[in-house]
Amino acid sequence: MLRGDAGSRRESLPQRSCSTEMIPLSEEAGRLQEIPVNTMDYAGEEAQLPSRIVSQQNPMPDITPEMASQRRTQQILIVASSLMLTFTGCGLNFAFGVYQELYETMDGPFAGASAAEIDLIGTLAVSLMTIGAPFASAWTKSYSPRSVSLIGGILFAVANIAASFGQKLWHFILTQGLLLGCATCLSYIPAVTVAPGWFNGRRGLAMGIVLSGTGLGGVAWAPLLRYLNATIGFRNALRATGVMAFVMISASALVLKWEPAAEAQRLQEAQGRRRGLNIPRANWPIVKSRPFMAHASAAVMQAAAYYTPVYFFSSYAKTLGYSQTAGANFIALSNACNFGGKIVLGALADRYGRLNALFLTTFVSAIATFCFWLPSTMFFSLAVRRALFITFTMLYSITASAYVALFPTAIAEQFGIQNFASINGLLYMLRGIGTLFGTPIAGALIHDSGLDGVTRSFEKTTIMVGVFLVCATVAAGWARAESAVTTGWKLRA
């Protein structure tokens, strides 16, 4: 219904599923007044329409099938481009183990370097891709997701090509570690910031597909990198992947755009604000709230545990008597489960509640660690230990990786999509900090060796991972309880 200045004339609109939001008219259309704006369902989604000037003489047009079709097309393009960004940026980062395996056997720049020193390259890259999230998210709002991702693609090429000329270990730490981590952050954070706003009813499924690119990338890039290293050498392989990544990231970035309502809000917030580095400011009313503290605690604890098994699947498999090739197959199995788990559990989260799914996936990954990985380090027969480890690899990869996809959907659920872009960067940064301290500690525990230099056990590491995941489960449960306090208890939340 419309309510104008001239009396109480009403116009009947076709009945359709809609919600109502009061927005002010601009002074140019007359004195300030409030009208209800329809928020139509597009393709099963609760769409958010941008604020617009609507007058009695120019009523807001009905939503046509063509408009609904255009939105569906844009949703598909957003998911596809975001998937490609995580596939390229995150996938190449997660395939660093191929380079680490090669670097540990090389002389030249890596002569005398320990495994831990070489591992610092990959740890820096993976940590910085989320530690820089507050800046990437803020710049995405100030400029555009397209511009930020394009800069990330350029830096990706620069980092890889510069690394190909490295002559000392610190050259690779600076380029393939620090610079590549920043490039990945600028490439994919805009995607996970923009994509949730295009969806409501199927947000979990959409983000599951988007972030499944990390697992798919791990499956695809690792064998390609091995092939390139073997055929053209690691330096040319770095140059080739730098060029490929630039092309793929740049093409995907061109599709990224804000959802219309989010774009209108972004432009309104940008009025009167000077551009520049735009150092992000925390939304303190939200940051100081108990729900945010719960999510922050869960984010740090889960990230501190998450990457340790992923990084050391192959190393641990060797302690069970597997060959190097078979050990690498565990990484492929993990990435495949990662890919499928994010999509399936994302769809289930839409049906049964995203906060519920966030809690359950964290809980199951903790159970898997204590019930399968830890016992596999003990005194059982080799066949039993192998069976336990295979079970752990599959169950952990499905559930722990799903947390990464459910994390942004749960934030949007609890704090509102209108606040998502202002807080998700900070929470991603906290995850990066968790990764930065969790993974090196785990590596130090794994390399706890005797005088003979032989690794004695992974027990301490498995216990550390399990404890972190239990803490993350408690924090996720806390976030779920805070939701019940705020909105009342609902089975689906």
CSV table of C-alpha atoms in Angstrom, one decimal:
chain,number,residue,atom,x,y,z
A,1,MET,CA,0.0,0.0,0.0
A,2,LEU,CA,1.1,3.6,-0.6
A,3,ARG,CA,0.3,6.5,1.6
A,4,GLY,CA,0.9,9.9,0.0
A,5,ASP,CA,0.6,13.6,0.9
A,6,ALA,CA,-2.8,14.1,-0.8
A,7,GLY,CA,-5.3,12.3,1.5
A,8,SER,CA,-5.6,8.7,2.2
A,9,ARG,CA,-6.0,7.4,-1.4
A,10,ARG,CA,-5.0,3.7,-1.4
A,11,GLU,CA,-4.0,1.5,-4.3
A,12,SER,CA,-4.4,-2.2,-4.3
A,13,LEU,CA,-1.3,-4.2,-5.1
A,14,PRO,CA,-1.3,-7.8,-6.2
A,15,GLN,CA,-0.9,-10.2,-3.2
A,16,ARG,CA,2.5,-11.7,-2.9
A,17,SER,CA,4.9,-12.8,-0.2
A,18,CYS,CA,6.4,-9.6,1.2
A,19,SER,CA,7.7,-7.8,4.2
A,20,THR,CA,7.3,-4.2,5.0
A,21,GLU,CA,9.9,-1.6,5.9
A,22,MET,CA,9.4,2.1,6.6
A,23,ILE,CA,11.7,4.5,4.8
A,24,PRO,CA,11.7,8.3,4.5
A,25,LEU,CA,11.1,10.2,1.3
A,26,SER,CA,13.7,12.8,0.3
A,27,GLU,CA,12.9,16.5,0.6
A,28,GLU,CA,13.0,16.7,-3.2
A,29,ALA,CA,9.8,14.7,-3.4
A,30,GLY,CA,8.0,16.8,-0.8
A,31,ARG,CA,8.1,17.0,2.9
A,32,LEU,CA,9.5,14.0,4.8
A,33,GLN,CA,7.1,11.2,5.1
A,34,GLU,CA,7.1,7.4,5.6
A,35,ILE,CA,5.9,4.8,3.2
A,36,PRO,CA,6.0,1.0,3.3
A,37,VAL,CA,8.3,-0.6,0.8
A,38,ASN,CA,7.6,-4.1,-0.4
A,39,THR,CA,10.4,-6.6,0.0
A,40,MET,CA,9.5,-9.3,-2.6
A,41,ASP,CA,10.5,-12.9,-2.8
A,42,TYR,CA,12.9,-13.5,-5.7
A,43,ALA,CA,13.3,-17.1,-6.6
A,44,GLY,CA,12.5,-18.2,-3.1
A,45,GLU,CA,14.8,-15.6,-1.5
A,46,GLU,CA,13.7,-12.7,0.7
A,47,ALA,CA,15.1,-9.9,-1.4
A,48,GLN,CA,16.2,-6.6,-0.1
A,49,LEU,CA,15.3,-3.7,-2.3
A,50,PRO,CA,17.3,-0.5,-2.2
A,51,SER,CA,15.8,2.7,-0.7
A,52,ARG,CA,14.4,4.9,-3.5
A,53,ILE,CA,12.4,8.0,-3.9
A,54,VAL,CA,8.8,7.2,-4.4
A,55,SER,CA,6.1,9.8,-4.8
A,56,GLN,CA,2.4,9.6,-5.3
A,57,GLN,CA,2.9,10.5,-8.9
A,58,ASN,CA,5.6,7.8,-9.4
A,59,PRO,CA,4.7,4.8,-7.3
A,60,MET,CA,7.2,2.0,-7.0
A,61,PRO,CA,6.7,-0.5,-9.8
A,62,ASP,CA,5.7,-4.1,-9.3
A,63,ILE,CA,8.4,-6.7,-9.3
A,64,THR,CA,8.2,-8.3,-12.7
A,65,PRO,CA,9.3,-11.8,-13.7
A,66,GLU,CA,12.1,-10.2,-15.7
A,67,MET,CA,13.4,-8.6,-12.5
A,68,ALA,CA,13.2,-11.8,-10.6
A,69,SER,CA,15.0,-13.6,-13.4
A,70,GLN,CA,17.8,-11.0,-13.4
A,71,ARG,CA,18.2,-11.4,-9.6
A,72,ARG,CA,18.4,-15.2,-10.0
A,73,THR,CA,21.1,-14.8,-12.7
A,74,GLN,CA,23.0,-12.4,-10.5
A,75,GLN,CA,22.9,-14.8,-7.6
A,76,ILE,CA,24.3,-17.6,-9.8
A,77,LEU,CA,27.1,-15.3,-11.0
A,78,ILE,CA,28.0,-14.1,-7.5
A,79,VAL,CA,28.3,-17.7,-6.3
A,80,ALA,CA,30.3,-18.8,-9.3
A,81,SER,CA,32.7,-15.9,-9.1
A,82,SER,CA,33.1,-16.2,-5.3
A,83,LEU,CA,33.7,-20.0,-5.7
A,84,MET,CA,36.4,-19.2,-8.3
A,85,LEU,CA,38.1,-16.7,-5.9
A,86,THR,CA,38.3,-19.2,-3.0
A,87,PHE,CA,39.3,-22.0,-5.4
A,88,THR,CA,42.2,-19.9,-6.7
A,89,GLY,CA,43.4,-17.8,-3.7
A,90,CYS,CA,42.7,-20.2,-0.9
A,91,GLY,CA,43.3,-23.3,-2.9
A,92,LEU,CA,46.8,-22.3,-3.9
A,93,ASN,CA,47.6,-21.4,-0.3
A,94,PHE,CA,46.4,-24.7,1.0
A,95,ALA,CA,48.5,-26.5,-1.6
A,96,PHE,CA,51.7,-25.0,-0.2
A,97,GLY,CA,52.6,-28.4,1.2
A,98,VAL,CA,53.8,-29.3,-2.3
A,99,TYR,CA,56.4,-26.6,-2.2
A,100,GLN,CA,57.3,-27.3,1.4
A,101,GLU,CA,58.0,-31.0,0.5
A,102,LEU,CA,60.2,-29.8,-2.4
A,103,TYR,CA,62.0,-27.0,-0.4
A,104,GLU,CA,63.0,-29.4,2.4
A,105,THR,CA,64.9,-31.5,-0.1
A,106,MET,CA,66.6,-28.6,-1.9
A,107,ASP,CA,69.9,-26.9,-1.4
A,108,GLY,CA,70.4,-23.3,-2.7
A,109,PRO,CA,68.0,-20.9,-0.9
A,110,PHE,CA,66.9,-23.5,1.6
A,111,ALA,CA,70.3,-25.0,2.5
A,112,GLY,CA,70.4,-25.5,6.3
A,113,ALA,CA,66.8,-24.4,6.8
A,114,SER,CA,64.7,-26.5,9.2
A,115,ALA,CA,61.2,-27.8,8.4
A,116,ALA,CA,59.8,-25.3,10.9
A,117,GLU,CA,61.5,-22.4,9.2
A,118,ILE,CA,60.2,-23.4,5.8
A,119,ASP,CA,56.8,-24.0,7.3
A,120,LEU,CA,56.8,-20.3,8.3
A,121,ILE,CA,56.2,-19.4,4.7
A,122,GLY,CA,52.9,-21.3,4.5
A,123,THR,CA,51.8,-20.4,8.0
A,124,LEU,CA,52.3,-16.6,7.3
A,125,ALA,CA,50.3,-16.9,4.0
A,126,VAL,CA,47.4,-18.7,5.6
A,127,SER,CA,47.3,-16.5,8.7
A,128,LEU,CA,47.5,-13.2,6.8
A,129,MET,CA,44.7,-14.1,4.4
A,130,THR,CA,42.3,-13.6,7.4
A,131,ILE,CA,44.3,-11.3,9.7
A,132,GLY,CA,44.0,-8.5,7.1
A,133,ALA,CA,40.2,-9.1,6.8
A,134,PRO,CA,39.1,-5.9,8.7
A,135,PHE,CA,41.0,-3.8,6.2
A,136,ALA,CA,39.9,-5.8,3.1
A,137,SER,CA,36.3,-5.7,4.4
A,138,ALA,CA,36.4,-1.9,5.1
A,139,TRP,CA,37.9,-1.2,1.6
A,140,THR,CA,35.3,-3.3,0.0
A,141,LYS,CA,32.7,-1.0,1.5
A,142,SER,CA,34.6,2.2,0.8
A,143,TYR,CA,35.5,1.4,-2.8
A,144,SER,CA,34.0,-1.7,-4.4
A,145,PRO,CA,34.5,-5.5,-4.1
A,146,ARG,CA,35.6,-5.5,-7.7
A,147,SER,CA,38.4,-3.1,-7.2
A,148,VAL,CA,39.7,-4.7,-4.0
A,149,SER,CA,39.7,-8.2,-5.6
A,150,LEU,CA,41.4,-6.9,-8.7
A,151,ILE,CA,44.2,-5.4,-6.6
A,152,GLY,CA,44.5,-8.8,-4.9
A,153,GLY,CA,44.9,-10.5,-8.3
A,154,ILE,CA,47.7,-8.2,-9.2
A,155,LEU,CA,49.5,-8.8,-5.9
A,156,PHE,CA,49.0,-12.5,-6.3
A,157,ALA,CA,51.0,-12.4,-9.6
A,158,VAL,CA,53.6,-10.0,-8.1
A,159,ALA,CA,54.1,-12.3,-5.1
A,160,ASN,CA,54.6,-15.5,-7.1
A,161,ILE,CA,56.8,-14.0,-9.7
A,162,ALA,CA,58.9,-12.2,-7.1
A,163,ALA,CA,59.3,-15.5,-5.2
A,164,SER,CA,60.5,-17.2,-8.4
A,165,PHE,CA,63.6,-15.0,-8.2
A,166,GLY,CA,64.3,-15.6,-4.5
A,167,GLN,CA,67.9,-16.5,-3.4
A,168,LYS,CA,67.5,-16.7,0.3
A,169,LEU,CA,64.9,-18.2,2.7
A,170,TRP,CA,63.8,-14.7,3.9
A,171,HIS,CA,63.0,-13.8,0.2
A,172,PHE,CA,60.4,-16.6,0.1
A,173,ILE,CA,59.1,-15.7,3.6
A,174,LEU,CA,58.6,-12.1,2.4
A,175,THR,CA,57.0,-12.9,-1.0
A,176,GLN,CA,55.4,-16.4,-0.9
A,177,GLY,CA,54.5,-15.9,2.7
A,178,LEU,CA,53.7,-12.3,3.7
A,179,LEU,CA,52.9,-10.8,0.3
A,180,LEU,CA,50.9,-13.8,-1.0
A,181,GLY,CA,48.9,-13.9,2.3
A,182,CYS,CA,47.9,-10.2,1.7
A,183,ALA,CA,47.0,-10.9,-1.9
A,184,THR,CA,44.8,-13.8,-0.9
A,185,CYS,CA,43.1,-11.7,1.7
A,186,LEU,CA,42.3,-8.9,-0.8
A,187,SER,CA,41.1,-11.5,-3.4
A,188,TYR,CA,38.7,-13.6,-1.4
A,189,ILE,CA,37.5,-11.5,1.6
A,190,PRO,CA,35.3,-9.3,-0.7
A,191,ALA,CA,33.7,-12.4,-2.0
A,192,VAL,CA,32.7,-13.7,1.5
A,193,THR,CA,31.6,-10.2,2.5
A,194,VAL,CA,29.3,-9.6,-0.5
A,195,ALA,CA,27.9,-13.1,-1.2
A,196,PRO,CA,25.8,-13.5,2.0
A,197,GLY,CA,23.8,-10.4,1.3
A,198,TRP,CA,22.4,-11.9,-1.9
A,199,PHE,CA,20.7,-14.7,0.0
A,200,ASN,CA,18.5,-15.4,2.9
A,201,GLY,CA,16.6,-18.7,2.8
A,202,ARG,CA,19.4,-20.5,1.1
A,203,ARG,CA,22.3,-18.6,2.5
A,204,GLY,CA,23.9,-21.6,4.1
A,205,LEU,CA,23.9,-23.6,0.9
A,206,ALA,CA,25.3,-20.6,-1.1
A,207,MET,CA,28.2,-20.0,1.3
A,208,GLY,CA,28.8,-23.8,1.4
A,209,ILE,CA,29.3,-23.7,-2.3
A,210,VAL,CA,31.4,-20.6,-2.2
A,211,LEU,CA,33.8,-21.8,0.5
A,212,SER,CA,33.9,-25.4,-0.9
A,213,GLY,CA,36.3,-23.8,-3.4
A,214,THR,CA,39.1,-24.2,-0.7
A,215,GLY,CA,38.7,-28.0,-0.7
A,216,LEU,CA,38.2,-28.2,-4.5
A,217,GLY,CA,41.3,-26.0,-5.0
A,218,GLY,CA,43.4,-28.2,-2.7
A,219,VAL,CA,42.4,-31.3,-4.8
A,220,ALA,CA,43.1,-29.6,-8.1
A,221,TRP,CA,46.1,-27.4,-7.5
A,222,ALA,CA,48.3,-29.9,-5.6
A,223,PRO,CA,48.8,-32.4,-8.5
A,224,LEU,CA,49.2,-29.5,-11.0
A,225,LEU,CA,51.9,-27.9,-8.9
A,226,ARG,CA,53.7,-31.3,-8.6
A,227,TYR,CA,53.5,-31.7,-12.4
A,228,LEU,CA,54.8,-28.2,-13.0
A,229,ASN,CA,57.6,-28.5,-10.5
A,230,ALA,CA,58.8,-31.7,-12.1
A,231,THR,CA,58.5,-30.6,-15.7
A,232,ILE,CA,59.5,-26.9,-15.8
A,233,GLY,CA,61.1,-26.4,-12.3
A,234,PHE,CA,59.7,-24.7,-9.2
A,235,ARG,CA,60.8,-21.2,-10.3
A,236,ASN,CA,58.9,-21.4,-13.6
A,237,ALA,CA,56.0,-23.1,-11.8
A,238,LEU,CA,55.7,-20.0,-9.5
A,239,ARG,CA,55.7,-17.7,-12.5
A,240,ALA,CA,53.1,-19.8,-14.3
A,241,THR,CA,50.7,-20.0,-11.3
A,242,GLY,CA,51.1,-16.3,-10.7
A,243,VAL,CA,49.9,-15.5,-14.2
A,244,MET,CA,47.1,-18.1,-14.0
A,245,ALA,CA,45.9,-16.8,-10.7
A,246,PHE,CA,45.9,-13.2,-11.9
A,247,VAL,CA,43.7,-14.1,-14.9
A,248,MET,CA,41.3,-16.2,-12.9
A,249,ILE,CA,41.0,-13.7,-10.0
A,250,SER,CA,40.6,-10.7,-12.3
A,251,ALA,CA,37.9,-12.4,-14.4
A,252,SER,CA,36.0,-13.4,-11.3
A,253,ALA,CA,36.4,-10.0,-9.7
A,254,LEU,CA,34.6,-8.3,-12.6
A,255,VAL,CA,31.3,-10.0,-11.6
A,256,LEU,CA,31.4,-9.1,-7.9
A,257,LYS,CA,28.9,-6.4,-6.8
A,258,TRP,CA,26.9,-5.5,-3.7
A,259,GLU,CA,23.2,-6.5,-3.4
A,260,PRO,CA,21.1,-3.4,-4.2
A,261,ALA,CA,19.9,-2.7,-0.7
A,262,ALA,CA,23.5,-3.2,0.6
A,263,GLU,CA,24.8,-0.9,-2.1
A,264,ALA,CA,22.3,1.8,-1.1
A,265,GLN,CA,23.3,1.5,2.5
A,266,ARG,CA,27.0,1.6,1.5
A,267,LEU,CA,26.6,4.8,-0.5
A,268,GLN,CA,24.6,6.4,2.3
A,269,GLU,CA,27.3,5.6,4.8
A,270,ALA,CA,30.0,6.8,2.4
A,271,GLN,CA,28.6,10.3,2.1
A,272,GLY,CA,30.8,12.9,3.7
A,273,ARG,CA,33.5,10.3,4.4
A,274,ARG,CA,37.0,10.9,3.0
A,275,ARG,CA,38.5,8.1,1.0
A,276,GLY,CA,42.0,6.8,1.7
A,277,LEU,CA,43.4,3.9,3.7
A,278,ASN,CA,40.1,4.0,5.6
A,279,ILE,CA,41.3,2.2,8.8
A,280,PRO,CA,38.4,0.1,9.9
A,281,ARG,CA,36.5,1.1,13.0
A,282,ALA,CA,34.9,-1.4,15.3
A,283,ASN,CA,31.1,-1.4,15.8
A,284,TRP,CA,31.6,-1.1,19.6
A,285,PRO,CA,28.0,-1.7,20.6
A,286,ILE,CA,28.1,-5.1,18.9
A,287,VAL,CA,31.8,-5.8,19.7
A,288,LYS,CA,31.0,-5.3,23.5
A,289,SER,CA,28.0,-7.6,23.4
A,290,ARG,CA,28.0,-11.1,24.8
A,291,PRO,CA,27.0,-12.7,21.5
A,292,PHE,CA,30.0,-11.2,19.7
A,293,MET,CA,32.3,-12.3,22.5
A,294,ALA,CA,30.9,-15.8,22.2
A,295,HIS,CA,31.5,-15.9,18.4
A,296,ALA,CA,35.0,-14.4,18.8
A,297,SER,CA,36.0,-17.0,21.3
A,298,ALA,CA,34.7,-19.8,19.1
A,299,ALA,CA,36.5,-18.3,16.1
A,300,VAL,CA,39.9,-18.1,17.8
A,301,MET,CA,39.7,-21.6,19.4
A,302,GLN,CA,38.4,-23.3,16.2
A,303,ALA,CA,41.0,-21.7,14.0
A,304,ALA,CA,43.8,-22.6,16.5
A,305,ALA,CA,42.9,-26.3,16.0
A,306,TYR,CA,41.6,-26.4,12.5
A,307,TYR,CA,44.7,-26.3,10.3
A,308,THR,CA,46.9,-28.6,12.4
A,309,PRO,CA,45.4,-32.0,11.2
A,310,VAL,CA,45.2,-30.6,7.7
A,311,TYR,CA,48.9,-29.7,7.6
A,312,PHE,CA,50.0,-32.9,9.2
A,313,PHE,CA,47.8,-35.6,7.7
A,314,SER,CA,50.7,-36.8,5.4
A,315,SER,CA,53.3,-36.7,8.2
A,316,TYR,CA,51.1,-38.6,10.6
A,317,ALA,CA,50.2,-41.2,8.0
A,318,LYS,CA,53.9,-42.1,7.7
A,319,THR,CA,54.0,-43.0,11.4
A,320,LEU,CA,51.4,-45.6,10.5
A,321,GLY,CA,53.6,-47.2,7.9
A,322,TYR,CA,52.0,-45.5,4.8
A,323,SER,CA,54.3,-44.5,1.9
A,324,GLN,CA,54.8,-40.8,1.0
A,325,THR,CA,52.4,-41.3,-1.9
A,326,ALA,CA,49.7,-42.9,0.3
A,327,GLY,CA,50.3,-40.1,2.8
A,328,ALA,CA,49.6,-37.5,0.2
A,329,ASN,CA,46.4,-39.3,-0.6
A,330,PHE,CA,45.1,-38.5,2.9
A,331,ILE,CA,45.4,-34.8,1.9
A,332,ALA,CA,43.4,-35.5,-1.2
A,333,LEU,CA,40.8,-37.4,0.8
A,334,SER,CA,40.6,-34.5,3.3
A,335,ASN,CA,40.1,-31.9,0.6
A,336,ALA,CA,37.4,-34.0,-1.1
A,337,CYS,CA,35.5,-34.4,2.2
A,338,ASN,CA,36.0,-30.7,2.8
A,339,PHE,CA,34.4,-29.9,-0.6
A,340,GLY,CA,31.3,-32.1,-0.1
A,341,GLY,CA,30.9,-31.3,3.6
A,342,LYS,CA,30.6,-27.6,3.2
A,343,ILE,CA,27.8,-27.9,0.6
A,344,VAL,CA,25.8,-30.6,2.3
A,345,LEU,CA,26.0,-29.2,5.8
A,346,GLY,CA,25.4,-25.7,4.5
A,347,ALA,CA,22.1,-26.9,2.9
A,348,LEU,CA,21.1,-28.7,6.1
A,349,ALA,CA,21.9,-25.6,8.1
A,350,ASP,CA,19.3,-23.7,6.1
A,351,ARG,CA,16.8,-26.3,7.1
A,352,TYR,CA,17.6,-26.9,10.7
A,353,GLY,CA,19.2,-23.7,11.8
A,354,ARG,CA,22.7,-22.1,11.2
A,355,LEU,CA,23.6,-21.6,14.8
A,356,ASN,CA,22.5,-25.2,15.6
A,357,ALA,CA,24.7,-26.4,12.7
A,358,LEU,CA,27.7,-24.3,13.9
A,359,PHE,CA,27.5,-25.9,17.4
A,360,LEU,CA,27.0,-29.4,16.1
A,361,THR,CA,29.9,-29.4,13.6
A,362,THR,CA,32.3,-28.1,16.2
A,363,PHE,CA,31.1,-30.7,18.7
A,364,VAL,CA,31.4,-33.6,16.3
A,365,SER,CA,34.9,-32.5,15.2
A,366,ALA,CA,36.0,-32.4,18.9
A,367,ILE,CA,34.5,-35.9,19.4
A,368,ALA,CA,36.3,-37.2,16.2
A,369,THR,CA,39.6,-35.9,17.6
A,370,PHE,CA,39.3,-37.6,21.0
A,371,CYS,CA,37.5,-40.8,19.8
A,372,PHE,CA,39.4,-41.5,16.6
A,373,TRP,CA,42.7,-39.6,16.2
A,374,LEU,CA,43.9,-39.8,19.8
A,375,PRO,CA,43.3,-43.6,20.0
A,376,SER,CA,45.1,-44.1,16.7
A,377,THR,CA,48.3,-42.8,18.4
A,378,MET,CA,48.1,-45.5,21.1
A,379,PHE,CA,48.8,-49.2,21.6
A,380,PHE,CA,46.2,-50.7,19.3
A,381,SER,CA,47.2,-53.0,16.4
A,382,LEU,CA,48.4,-51.3,13.2
A,383,ALA,CA,45.2,-52.2,11.3
A,384,VAL,CA,43.0,-50.7,14.0
A,385,ARG,CA,45.1,-47.6,14.2
A,386,ARG,CA,44.9,-47.1,10.5
A,387,ALA,CA,41.1,-47.6,10.5
A,388,LEU,CA,40.7,-45.1,13.3
A,389,PHE,CA,42.8,-42.5,11.4
A,390,ILE,CA,40.9,-43.0,8.1
A,391,THR,CA,37.6,-42.5,10.0
A,392,PHE,CA,39.0,-39.4,11.7
A,393,THR,CA,40.3,-37.9,8.4
A,394,MET,CA,36.8,-38.2,6.8
A,395,LEU,CA,34.7,-37.1,9.8
A,396,TYR,CA,37.0,-34.3,10.8
A,397,SER,CA,37.3,-32.9,7.3
A,398,ILE,CA,33.6,-32.9,6.8
A,399,THR,CA,32.6,-31.2,10.1
A,400,ALA,CA,35.6,-28.9,10.9
A,401,SER,CA,35.7,-27.5,7.4
A,402,ALA,CA,31.9,-26.9,7.4
A,403,TYR,CA,32.4,-24.5,10.4
A,404,VAL,CA,34.3,-22.2,8.0
A,405,ALA,CA,31.3,-22.1,5.7
A,406,LEU,CA,28.7,-21.8,8.5
A,407,PHE,CA,30.7,-19.1,10.3
A,408,PRO,CA,29.6,-16.1,8.1
A,409,THR,CA,26.0,-17.4,7.8
A,410,ALA,CA,25.7,-17.6,11.6
A,411,ILE,CA,27.1,-14.1,12.0
A,412,ALA,CA,24.5,-12.7,9.6
A,413,GLU,CA,21.8,-14.7,11.4
A,414,GLN,CA,22.7,-13.4,14.8
A,415,PHE,CA,23.7,-9.8,14.1
A,416,GLY,CA,21.6,-9.1,11.0
A,417,ILE,CA,22.8,-8.8,7.4
A,418,GLN,CA,22.9,-5.0,7.7
A,419,ASN,CA,25.7,-5.3,10.3
A,420,PHE,CA,27.6,-8.2,8.6
A,421,ALA,CA,30.1,-6.3,6.6
A,422,SER,CA,31.1,-4.2,9.7
A,423,ILE,CA,32.0,-7.1,11.9
A,424,ASN,CA,32.9,-10.1,9.8
A,425,GLY,CA,36.3,-8.7,9.0
A,426,LEU,CA,37.2,-8.4,12.7
A,427,LEU,CA,36.1,-12.0,13.4
A,428,TYR,CA,38.1,-13.3,10.4
A,429,MET,CA,41.1,-11.4,11.8
A,430,LEU,CA,40.7,-13.2,15.1
A,431,ARG,CA,40.6,-16.5,13.2
A,432,GLY,CA,43.9,-15.6,11.6
A,433,ILE,CA,45.4,-14.9,15.0
A,434,GLY,CA,44.2,-18.3,16.2
A,435,THR,CA,45.9,-19.9,13.2
A,436,LEU,CA,49.1,-18.0,13.8
A,437,PHE,CA,49.6,-19.3,17.3
A,438,GLY,CA,47.8,-22.6,17.1
A,439,THR,CA,49.6,-24.2,14.2
A,440,PRO,CA,53.2,-23.4,15.3
A,441,ILE,CA,52.5,-24.7,18.8
A,442,ALA,CA,51.2,-27.9,17.3
A,443,GLY,CA,54.2,-28.3,15.1
A,444,ALA,CA,56.5,-27.8,18.1
A,445,LEU,CA,54.7,-30.6,20.0
A,446,ILE,CA,54.9,-32.9,17.0
A,447,HIS,CA,58.6,-32.4,16.6
A,448,ASP,CA,59.2,-33.2,20.3
A,449,SER,CA,62.0,-35.7,19.6
A,450,GLY,CA,64.4,-37.7,21.6
A,451,LEU,CA,68.2,-37.7,21.3
A,452,ASP,CA,67.9,-40.0,18.3
A,453,GLY,CA,65.9,-37.3,16.5
A,454,VAL,CA,62.9,-39.6,15.9
A,455,THR,CA,59.4,-38.2,16.5
A,456,ARG,CA,58.0,-40.1,19.5
A,457,SER,CA,54.3,-39.4,19.2
A,458,PHE,CA,51.5,-37.1,18.0
A,459,GLU,CA,49.6,-37.6,21.3
A,460,LYS,CA,50.3,-34.1,22.7
A,461,THR,CA,49.2,-32.5,19.4
A,462,THR,CA,46.0,-34.5,19.3
A,463,ILE,CA,45.2,-33.5,22.8
A,464,MET,CA,45.9,-29.9,22.1
A,465,VAL,CA,43.6,-29.9,19.0
A,466,GLY,CA,40.9,-31.7,21.0
A,467,VAL,CA,41.0,-29.2,23.9
A,468,PHE,CA,40.8,-26.2,21.5
A,469,LEU,CA,37.8,-27.8,19.8
A,470,VAL,CA,36.1,-28.5,23.1
A,471,CYS,CA,36.6,-24.8,24.0
A,472,ALA,CA,35.2,-23.8,20.6
A,473,THR,CA,32.2,-26.0,21.1
A,474,VAL,CA,31.4,-24.4,24.5
A,475,ALA,CA,31.7,-20.9,22.9
A,476,ALA,CA,29.5,-21.9,20.0
A,477,GLY,CA,26.9,-23.2,22.5
A,478,TRP,CA,27.2,-19.9,24.3
A,479,ALA,CA,26.4,-18.0,21.1
A,480,ARG,CA,23.4,-20.3,20.5
A,481,ALA,CA,22.2,-19.6,24.1
A,482,GLU,CA,22.6,-15.8,23.6
A,483,SER,CA,20.4,-16.1,20.5
A,484,ALA,CA,17.7,-17.8,22.6
A,485,VAL,CA,17.9,-15.0,25.2
A,486,THR,CA,17.5,-12.3,22.6
A,487,THR,CA,14.8,-13.8,20.4
A,488,GLY,CA,13.3,-16.5,22.6
A,489,TRP,CA,13.9,-20.2,22.4
A,490,LYS,CA,13.3,-21.7,19.0
A,491,LEU,CA,14.3,-25.2,17.9
A,492,ARG,CA,15.5,-23.9,14.6
A,493,ALA,CA,18.1,-21.1,15.1
